Coordinates of C-alpha atoms in Angstrom, one line a residue:
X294 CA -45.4 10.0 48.5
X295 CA -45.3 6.7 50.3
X296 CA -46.1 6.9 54.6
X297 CA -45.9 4.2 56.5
X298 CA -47.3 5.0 60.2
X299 CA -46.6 2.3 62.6
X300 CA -46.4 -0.5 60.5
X301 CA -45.4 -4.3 62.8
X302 CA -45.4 -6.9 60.1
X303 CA -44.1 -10.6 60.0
X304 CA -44.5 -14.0 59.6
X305 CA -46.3 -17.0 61.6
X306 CA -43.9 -17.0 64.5
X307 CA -44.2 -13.7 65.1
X308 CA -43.4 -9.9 64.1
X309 CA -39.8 -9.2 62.2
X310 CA -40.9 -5.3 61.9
X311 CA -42.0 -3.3 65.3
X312 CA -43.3 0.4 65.0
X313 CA -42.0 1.3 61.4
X314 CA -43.1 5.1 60.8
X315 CA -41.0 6.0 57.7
X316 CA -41.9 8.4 54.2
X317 CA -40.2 8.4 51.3
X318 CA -41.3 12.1 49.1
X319 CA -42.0 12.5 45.7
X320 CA -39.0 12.7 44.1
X321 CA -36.6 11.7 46.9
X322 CA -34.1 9.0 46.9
X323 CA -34.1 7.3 50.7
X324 CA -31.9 4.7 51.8
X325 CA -33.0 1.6 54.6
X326 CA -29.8 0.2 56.3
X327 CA -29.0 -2.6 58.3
X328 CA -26.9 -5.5 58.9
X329 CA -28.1 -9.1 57.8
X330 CA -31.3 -9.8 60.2
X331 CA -32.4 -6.4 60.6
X332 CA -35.8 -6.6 58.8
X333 CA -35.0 -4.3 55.6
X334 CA -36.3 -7.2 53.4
X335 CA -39.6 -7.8 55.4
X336 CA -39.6 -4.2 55.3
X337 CA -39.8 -4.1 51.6
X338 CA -41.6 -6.8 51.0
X339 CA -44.8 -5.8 53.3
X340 CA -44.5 -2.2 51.5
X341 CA -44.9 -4.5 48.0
X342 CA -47.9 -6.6 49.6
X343 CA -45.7 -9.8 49.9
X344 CA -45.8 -9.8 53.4
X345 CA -48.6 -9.4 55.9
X346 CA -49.0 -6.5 57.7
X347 CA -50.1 -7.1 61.6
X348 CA -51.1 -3.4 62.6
X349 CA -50.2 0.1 61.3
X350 CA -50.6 1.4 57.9
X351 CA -49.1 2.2 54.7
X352 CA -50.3 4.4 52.3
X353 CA -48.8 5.5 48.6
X354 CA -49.9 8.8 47.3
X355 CA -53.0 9.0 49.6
X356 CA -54.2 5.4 48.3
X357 CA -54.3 3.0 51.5
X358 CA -52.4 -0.6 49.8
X359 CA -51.8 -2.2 53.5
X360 CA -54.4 -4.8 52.0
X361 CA -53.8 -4.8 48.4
X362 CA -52.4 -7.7 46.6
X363 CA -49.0 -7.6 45.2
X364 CA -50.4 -6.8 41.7
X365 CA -52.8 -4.1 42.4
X366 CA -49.8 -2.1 43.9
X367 CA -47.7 -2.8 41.2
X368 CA -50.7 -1.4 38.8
X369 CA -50.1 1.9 41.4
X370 CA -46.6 1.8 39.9
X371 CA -44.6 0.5 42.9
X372 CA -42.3 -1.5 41.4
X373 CA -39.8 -4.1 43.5
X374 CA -36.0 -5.4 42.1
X375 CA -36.1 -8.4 44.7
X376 CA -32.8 -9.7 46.2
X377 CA -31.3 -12.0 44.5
X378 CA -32.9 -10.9 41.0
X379 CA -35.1 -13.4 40.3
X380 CA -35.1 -13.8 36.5
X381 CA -35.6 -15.7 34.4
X382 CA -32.2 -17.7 32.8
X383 CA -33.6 -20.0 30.2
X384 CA -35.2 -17.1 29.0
X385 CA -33.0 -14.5 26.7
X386 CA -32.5 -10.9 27.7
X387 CA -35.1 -9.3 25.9
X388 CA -37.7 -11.4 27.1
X389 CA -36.6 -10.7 30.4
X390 CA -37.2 -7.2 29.4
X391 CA -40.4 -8.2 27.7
X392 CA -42.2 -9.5 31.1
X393 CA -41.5 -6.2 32.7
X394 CA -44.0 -4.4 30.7
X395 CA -46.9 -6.7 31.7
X396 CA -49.0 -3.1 33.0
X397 CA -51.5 -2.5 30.4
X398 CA -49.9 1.1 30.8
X399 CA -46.1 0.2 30.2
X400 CA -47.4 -1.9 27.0
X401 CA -48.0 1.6 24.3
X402 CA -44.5 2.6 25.3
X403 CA -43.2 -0.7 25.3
X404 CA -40.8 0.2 22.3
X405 CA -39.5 3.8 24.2
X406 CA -38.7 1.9 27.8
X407 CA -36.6 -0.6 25.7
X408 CA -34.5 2.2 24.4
X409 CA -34.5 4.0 27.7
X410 CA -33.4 0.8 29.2
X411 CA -30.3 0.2 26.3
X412 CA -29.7 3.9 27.0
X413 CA -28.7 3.7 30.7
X414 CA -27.7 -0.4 30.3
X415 CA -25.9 -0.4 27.0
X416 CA -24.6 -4.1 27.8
X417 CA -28.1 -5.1 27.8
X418 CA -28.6 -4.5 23.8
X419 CA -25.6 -6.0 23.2
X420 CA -26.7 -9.7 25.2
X421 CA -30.5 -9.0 24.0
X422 CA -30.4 -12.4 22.7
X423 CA -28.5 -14.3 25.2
X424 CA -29.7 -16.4 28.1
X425 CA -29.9 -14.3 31.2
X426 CA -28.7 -17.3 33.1
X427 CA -25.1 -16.5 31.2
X428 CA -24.8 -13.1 32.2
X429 CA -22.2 -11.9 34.8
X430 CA -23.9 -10.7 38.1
X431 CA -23.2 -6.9 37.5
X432 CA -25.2 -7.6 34.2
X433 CA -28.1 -9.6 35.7
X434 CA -28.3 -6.7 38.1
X435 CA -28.8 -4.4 35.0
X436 CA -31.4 -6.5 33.7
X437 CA -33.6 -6.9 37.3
X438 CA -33.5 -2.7 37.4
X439 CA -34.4 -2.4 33.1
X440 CA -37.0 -5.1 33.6
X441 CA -38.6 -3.0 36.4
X442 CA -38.2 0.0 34.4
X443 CA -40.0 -1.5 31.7
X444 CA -43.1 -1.5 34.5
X445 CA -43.1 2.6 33.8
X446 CA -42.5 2.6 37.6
X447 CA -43.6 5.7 39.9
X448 CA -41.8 4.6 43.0
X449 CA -38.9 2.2 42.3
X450 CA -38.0 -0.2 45.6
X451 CA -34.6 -2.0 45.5
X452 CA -32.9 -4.9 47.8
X453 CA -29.4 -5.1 48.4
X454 CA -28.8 -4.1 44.6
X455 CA -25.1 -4.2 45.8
X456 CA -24.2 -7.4 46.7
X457 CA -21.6 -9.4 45.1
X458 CA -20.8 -6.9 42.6
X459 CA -17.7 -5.5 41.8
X460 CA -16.7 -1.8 43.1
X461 CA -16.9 -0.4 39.7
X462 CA -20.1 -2.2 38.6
X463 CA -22.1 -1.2 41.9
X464 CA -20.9 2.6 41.0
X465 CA -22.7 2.2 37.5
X466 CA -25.8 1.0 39.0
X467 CA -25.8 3.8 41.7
X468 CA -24.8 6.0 38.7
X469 CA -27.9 5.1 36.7
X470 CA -30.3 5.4 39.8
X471 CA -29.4 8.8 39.8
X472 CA -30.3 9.7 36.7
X473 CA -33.5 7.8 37.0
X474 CA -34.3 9.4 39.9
X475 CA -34.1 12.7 38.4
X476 CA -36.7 11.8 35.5
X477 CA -39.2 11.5 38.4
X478 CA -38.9 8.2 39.9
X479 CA -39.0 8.1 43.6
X480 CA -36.4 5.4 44.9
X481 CA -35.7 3.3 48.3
X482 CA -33.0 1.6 48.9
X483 CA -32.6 -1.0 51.0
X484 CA -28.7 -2.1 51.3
X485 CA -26.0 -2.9 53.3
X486 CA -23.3 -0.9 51.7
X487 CA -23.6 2.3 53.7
X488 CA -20.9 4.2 51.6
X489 CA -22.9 4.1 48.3
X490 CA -26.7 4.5 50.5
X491 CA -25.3 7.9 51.8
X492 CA -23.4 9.0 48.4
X493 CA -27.0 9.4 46.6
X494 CA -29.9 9.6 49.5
X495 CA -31.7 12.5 50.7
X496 CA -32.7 10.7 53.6
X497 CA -31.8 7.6 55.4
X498 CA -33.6 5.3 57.9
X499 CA -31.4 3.1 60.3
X500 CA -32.8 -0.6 61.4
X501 CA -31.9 -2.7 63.9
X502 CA -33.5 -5.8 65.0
X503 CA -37.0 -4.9 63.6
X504 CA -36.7 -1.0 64.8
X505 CA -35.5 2.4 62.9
X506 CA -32.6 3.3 65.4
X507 CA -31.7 5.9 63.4
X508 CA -33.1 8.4 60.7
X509 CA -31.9 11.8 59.5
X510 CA -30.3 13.1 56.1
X511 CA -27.2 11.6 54.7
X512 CA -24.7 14.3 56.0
X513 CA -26.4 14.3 59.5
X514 CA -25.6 10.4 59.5
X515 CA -22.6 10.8 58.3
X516 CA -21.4 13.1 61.2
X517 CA -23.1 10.2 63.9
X518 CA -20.4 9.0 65.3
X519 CA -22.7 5.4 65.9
X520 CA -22.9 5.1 61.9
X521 CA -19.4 6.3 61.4
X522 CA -17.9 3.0 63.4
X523 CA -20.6 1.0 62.6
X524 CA -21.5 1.2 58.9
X525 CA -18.6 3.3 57.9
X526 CA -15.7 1.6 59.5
X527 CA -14.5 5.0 60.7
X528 CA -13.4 5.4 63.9

């Protein structure tokens, strides 16, 4: 289980995040929304060590890691899909794939989370040997999620996995985070696309200007009339 208890975090000018208290169970799926500027991506990023954390703590199955560098919580197996992707494009597919299994424990089963990873991203076989740089943006979105699953991850943190994909690629990727959270993996999601967040999570936090304005399951949100109008264009 991950706890964060009162976590402000930020940069030089100041704190982005105020007061954060948020858990995400074992075996849960949990959602983080907000509009552009809300702090979701500082959020996620001082949960993964790449931001420093200014008071409050956060803790992953009992372990304190509000100190730990980045690597030493990935070794935990919390394992981060950044926005924006960040792979590599000169390099092909498979090595992608490849650099995801750099924990001495994901190396053994490097050969099994290749074929778990063509299982859920077929494309991904078919390209092994092209570019990643070529790929669509649907299918470099396949290849940031297999290449963290390559990690062996125990608690599996996206950002904005949805943007500038097409309606019927972001419903595979949803699709397939479904399934992996149902082999064990607990998930957050950090996104802007409301609809999709509160299709799949069991519970959802709300943020707004560095603050969780909002937190409950995904049919109690769903019923707030604040969300409705605000995230879910209903009115």
């Amino acid at each position: 289980m991950l706890q964060v208890e009162k976590l402000c975090a930020g940069y030089r000018f100041g704190d982005v995040l105020h007061e954060i208290s948020l858990e995400v169970q074992d075996g849960a799926i949990v959602g983080l929304l907000g509009p552009n500027g809300a702090g979701k991506t500082t959020l996620v990023r001082t949960i993964t060590g790449l931001t420093a954390t200014h008071t409050g703590r956060i803790t992953f199955n009992n372990i304190d890691i509000q100190k730990m560098p980045a690597e030493k919580i990935v070794n935990h197996g919390v394992i981060h899909v950044p926005q924006g992707r960040m792979l590599f494009p000169d390099l092909t597919v498979e090595e992608n794939l490849r650099l995801g299994a750099f924990r001495q424990s994901a190396r053994s089963t490097y050969q099994e989370s290749l074929a778990t990873v063509h299982r859920y991203f077929p494309i991904l076989k078919d390209r092994r040997a092209q570019p990643a740089g070529v790929l669509s943006g649907g299918e470099q979105q396949m290849l940031a999620i297999g290449r963290a699953l390559m990690a062996q991850p125990r608690f599996l943190i996206l950002d904005e996995p949805s943007t500038g994909l097409a309606p019927v690629i972001i419903d595979e990727i949803f699709n397939s985070l479904k399934i992996i959270n149902k082999l064990g993996v607990m998930i957050l999601i950090a996104e802007q696309n409301a609809n999709k967040v509160l299709e799949i999570a069991d519970f959802v936090y709300v943020l707004d200007v560095g603050r969780i304005s909002h937190k409950g399951t995904s049919e109690e949100l769903k019923k707030d009339d604040l969300i409705r109008k605000s995230f879910l264009a209903i009115t």
